[in-house]
């Protein structure tokens, strides 16, 4: 008997939600009709695909195998639809990039610079929380995510994290101060603006402070780098951040870099998903940025 892909699609939708009612609602069919379609698939395969656990459905061993095949089949189908449904000009590629909302705008601009003047490319930029961006990536509504954290993929979500930049984290503050430039003495009795406790930079900074028995006075915890930049510029407090965040203020002299924190870096990742058709522009961009960003040595601003 030939495999009925209509039945397989219904199975795939139920397997992804783990709930018959929610899958039926999303498919706009009755729960009984959906159950019947799945039973026909099970009969044709000769195996039960689900094990009931209360109101939820758990994949059987045969179900897990069927789901892995269905996942690949319908991922490629969504990818194909997205490829030809863009409505773009002929031979004009669309590249859809998402960025974590708290990521430095200056870093994003530097990363995307090689694409901005290409007439054969249309760039779509989206910003959101990492979980929402990963959902869009899995649904093939994004080609790439820029983030300052890595993610772990699995069989259902074959995400891949690639390190594209590693930059020092510095002590940034008002220009022209005569201060002790040795760490940690320079931070004693000073109010600091720091990233929130879940941020990788903050965690590394806290470990550094603990090692040096430094108890910094925290003026503000700020997750958004754009807000951190404004507060550092306007309050007179010192901040712990990558210099790229305040690139323009450092250049103009509005702020100064008082030195890199020893052993503290921010890492930037490009998160993608395994695809049958990889974008040529995306492949070229990742190669260029890896060469340009990762080849740069850390800059010492202590002089």
mmCIF file of C-alpha atoms in Angstrom, residues 1-111:
data_model
loop_
_atom_site.group_PDB
_atom_site.id
_atom_site.type_symbol
_atom_site.label_atom_id
_atom_site.label_comp_id
_atom_site.label_asym_id
_atom_site.label_seq_id
_atom_site.Cartn_x
_atom_site.Cartn_y
_atom_site.Cartn_z
ATOM 1 C CA UNK A 1 0.000 0.000 0.000
ATOM 2 C CA UNK A 2 1.305 3.431 -0.928
ATOM 3 C CA UNK A 3 1.935 5.930 1.850
ATOM 4 C CA UNK A 4 -0.791 8.556 2.114
ATOM 5 C CA UNK A 5 1.018 11.844 2.694
ATOM 6 C CA UNK A 6 -2.214 13.537 3.742
ATOM 7 C CA UNK A 7 -2.489 11.092 6.643
ATOM 8 C CA UNK A 8 1.226 11.538 7.375
ATOM 9 C CA UNK A 9 0.771 15.314 7.570
ATOM 10 C CA UNK A 10 -2.011 14.939 10.122
ATOM 11 C CA UNK A 11 0.158 12.585 12.166
ATOM 12 C CA UNK A 12 3.031 15.077 12.019
ATOM 13 C CA UNK A 13 0.865 17.923 13.296
ATOM 14 C CA UNK A 14 -0.416 15.832 16.222
ATOM 15 C CA UNK A 15 3.087 14.584 17.042
ATOM 16 C CA UNK A 16 4.436 18.135 17.194
ATOM 17 C CA UNK A 17 1.743 19.330 19.610
ATOM 18 C CA UNK A 18 1.313 16.088 21.562
ATOM 19 C CA UNK A 19 -2.375 16.917 21.843
ATOM 20 C CA UNK A 20 -5.173 15.774 19.537
ATOM 21 C CA UNK A 21 -7.576 18.629 20.297
ATOM 22 C CA UNK A 22 -5.067 21.413 19.693
ATOM 23 C CA UNK A 23 -3.896 19.795 16.459
ATOM 24 C CA UNK A 24 -7.518 19.417 15.270
ATOM 25 C CA UNK A 25 -8.189 23.093 16.025
ATOM 26 C CA UNK A 26 -5.113 24.202 14.084
ATOM 27 C CA UNK A 27 -6.131 22.004 11.130
ATOM 28 C CA UNK A 28 -9.774 23.160 11.288
ATOM 29 C CA UNK A 29 -11.172 19.633 11.367
ATOM 30 C CA UNK A 30 -13.014 17.666 14.025
ATOM 31 C CA UNK A 31 -11.135 15.609 16.589
ATOM 32 C CA UNK A 32 -12.918 12.441 15.461
ATOM 33 C CA UNK A 33 -11.979 13.039 11.827
ATOM 34 C CA UNK A 34 -8.355 13.595 12.801
ATOM 35 C CA UNK A 35 -8.331 10.396 14.896
ATOM 36 C CA UNK A 36 -9.711 8.479 11.924
ATOM 37 C CA UNK A 37 -6.986 9.771 9.603
ATOM 38 C CA UNK A 38 -4.274 8.716 12.046
ATOM 39 C CA UNK A 39 -5.832 5.262 12.504
ATOM 40 C CA UNK A 40 -5.714 4.774 8.735
ATOM 41 C CA UNK A 41 -2.018 5.678 8.745
ATOM 42 C CA UNK A 42 -1.363 3.227 11.576
ATOM 43 C CA UNK A 43 -3.227 0.500 9.685
ATOM 44 C CA UNK A 44 -1.215 1.129 6.541
ATOM 45 C CA UNK A 45 2.086 1.039 8.477
ATOM 46 C CA UNK A 46 1.060 -1.872 10.669
ATOM 47 C CA UNK A 47 2.107 -0.177 13.921
ATOM 48 C CA UNK A 48 0.585 1.979 16.633
ATOM 49 C CA UNK A 49 2.179 5.411 16.492
ATOM 50 C CA UNK A 50 0.937 6.860 19.789
ATOM 51 C CA UNK A 51 0.648 5.826 23.421
ATOM 52 C CA UNK A 52 -2.062 7.634 25.388
ATOM 53 C CA UNK A 53 -1.048 9.231 28.701
ATOM 54 C CA UNK A 54 -4.173 10.892 30.064
ATOM 55 C CA UNK A 55 -5.192 13.581 27.588
ATOM 56 C CA UNK A 56 -1.765 13.739 25.996
ATOM 57 C CA UNK A 57 -0.323 11.508 23.309
ATOM 58 C CA UNK A 58 3.185 10.104 23.543
ATOM 59 C CA UNK A 59 4.985 8.735 20.521
ATOM 60 C CA UNK A 60 5.614 4.999 20.494
ATOM 61 C CA UNK A 61 8.926 3.645 19.236
ATOM 62 C CA UNK A 62 7.406 3.264 15.760
ATOM 63 C CA UNK A 63 5.920 6.748 16.136
ATOM 64 C CA UNK A 64 9.307 8.285 16.869
ATOM 65 C CA UNK A 65 10.728 6.696 13.744
ATOM 66 C CA UNK A 66 7.774 7.864 11.635
ATOM 67 C CA UNK A 67 8.036 11.357 13.101
ATOM 68 C CA UNK A 68 11.725 11.675 12.169
ATOM 69 C CA UNK A 69 10.849 10.900 8.541
ATOM 70 C CA UNK A 70 7.801 13.184 8.565
ATOM 71 C CA UNK A 71 9.803 16.000 10.117
ATOM 72 C CA UNK A 72 12.335 15.899 7.292
ATOM 73 C CA UNK A 73 9.670 15.568 4.587
ATOM 74 C CA UNK A 74 7.556 18.498 5.745
ATOM 75 C CA UNK A 75 10.503 20.697 6.704
ATOM 76 C CA UNK A 76 11.674 20.460 3.117
ATOM 77 C CA UNK A 77 8.122 21.165 1.941
ATOM 78 C CA UNK A 78 7.952 24.340 4.051
ATOM 79 C CA UNK A 79 11.380 25.343 2.848
ATOM 80 C CA UNK A 80 10.333 24.866 -0.770
ATOM 81 C CA UNK A 81 7.181 26.939 -0.256
ATOM 82 C CA UNK A 82 9.148 29.727 1.414
ATOM 83 C CA UNK A 83 11.692 29.656 -1.393
ATOM 84 C CA UNK A 84 9.129 30.287 -4.124
ATOM 85 C CA UNK A 85 6.515 32.321 -2.224
ATOM 86 C CA UNK A 86 8.610 35.410 -1.574
ATOM 87 C CA UNK A 87 7.274 37.371 -4.549
ATOM 88 C CA UNK A 88 10.695 38.941 -5.011
ATOM 89 C CA UNK A 89 12.161 40.095 -8.267
ATOM 90 C CA UNK A 90 13.597 37.279 -10.405
ATOM 91 C CA UNK A 91 17.123 36.346 -9.328
ATOM 92 C CA UNK A 92 16.832 38.601 -6.245
ATOM 93 C CA UNK A 93 17.508 36.676 -3.072
ATOM 94 C CA UNK A 94 15.729 37.373 0.218
ATOM 95 C CA UNK A 95 17.703 36.876 3.406
ATOM 96 C CA UNK A 96 15.713 36.886 6.663
ATOM 97 C CA UNK A 97 17.778 37.499 9.773
ATOM 98 C CA UNK A 98 16.529 37.632 13.336
ATOM 99 C CA UNK A 99 18.402 39.187 16.239
ATOM 100 C CA UNK A 100 17.902 38.850 19.968
ATOM 101 C CA UNK A 101 16.293 42.103 21.098
ATOM 102 C CA UNK A 102 19.047 42.907 23.616
ATOM 103 C CA UNK A 103 21.900 42.449 21.128
ATOM 104 C CA UNK A 104 24.133 45.447 20.369
ATOM 105 C CA UNK A 105 22.852 47.402 17.349
ATOM 106 C CA UNK A 106 26.410 48.390 16.497
ATOM 107 C CA UNK A 107 27.451 44.753 16.326
ATOM 108 C CA UNK A 108 24.462 43.912 14.115
ATOM 109 C CA UNK A 109 25.325 46.751 11.756
ATOM 110 C CA UNK A 110 28.940 45.614 11.520
ATOM 111 C CA UNK A 111 27.891 42.024 10.870
#
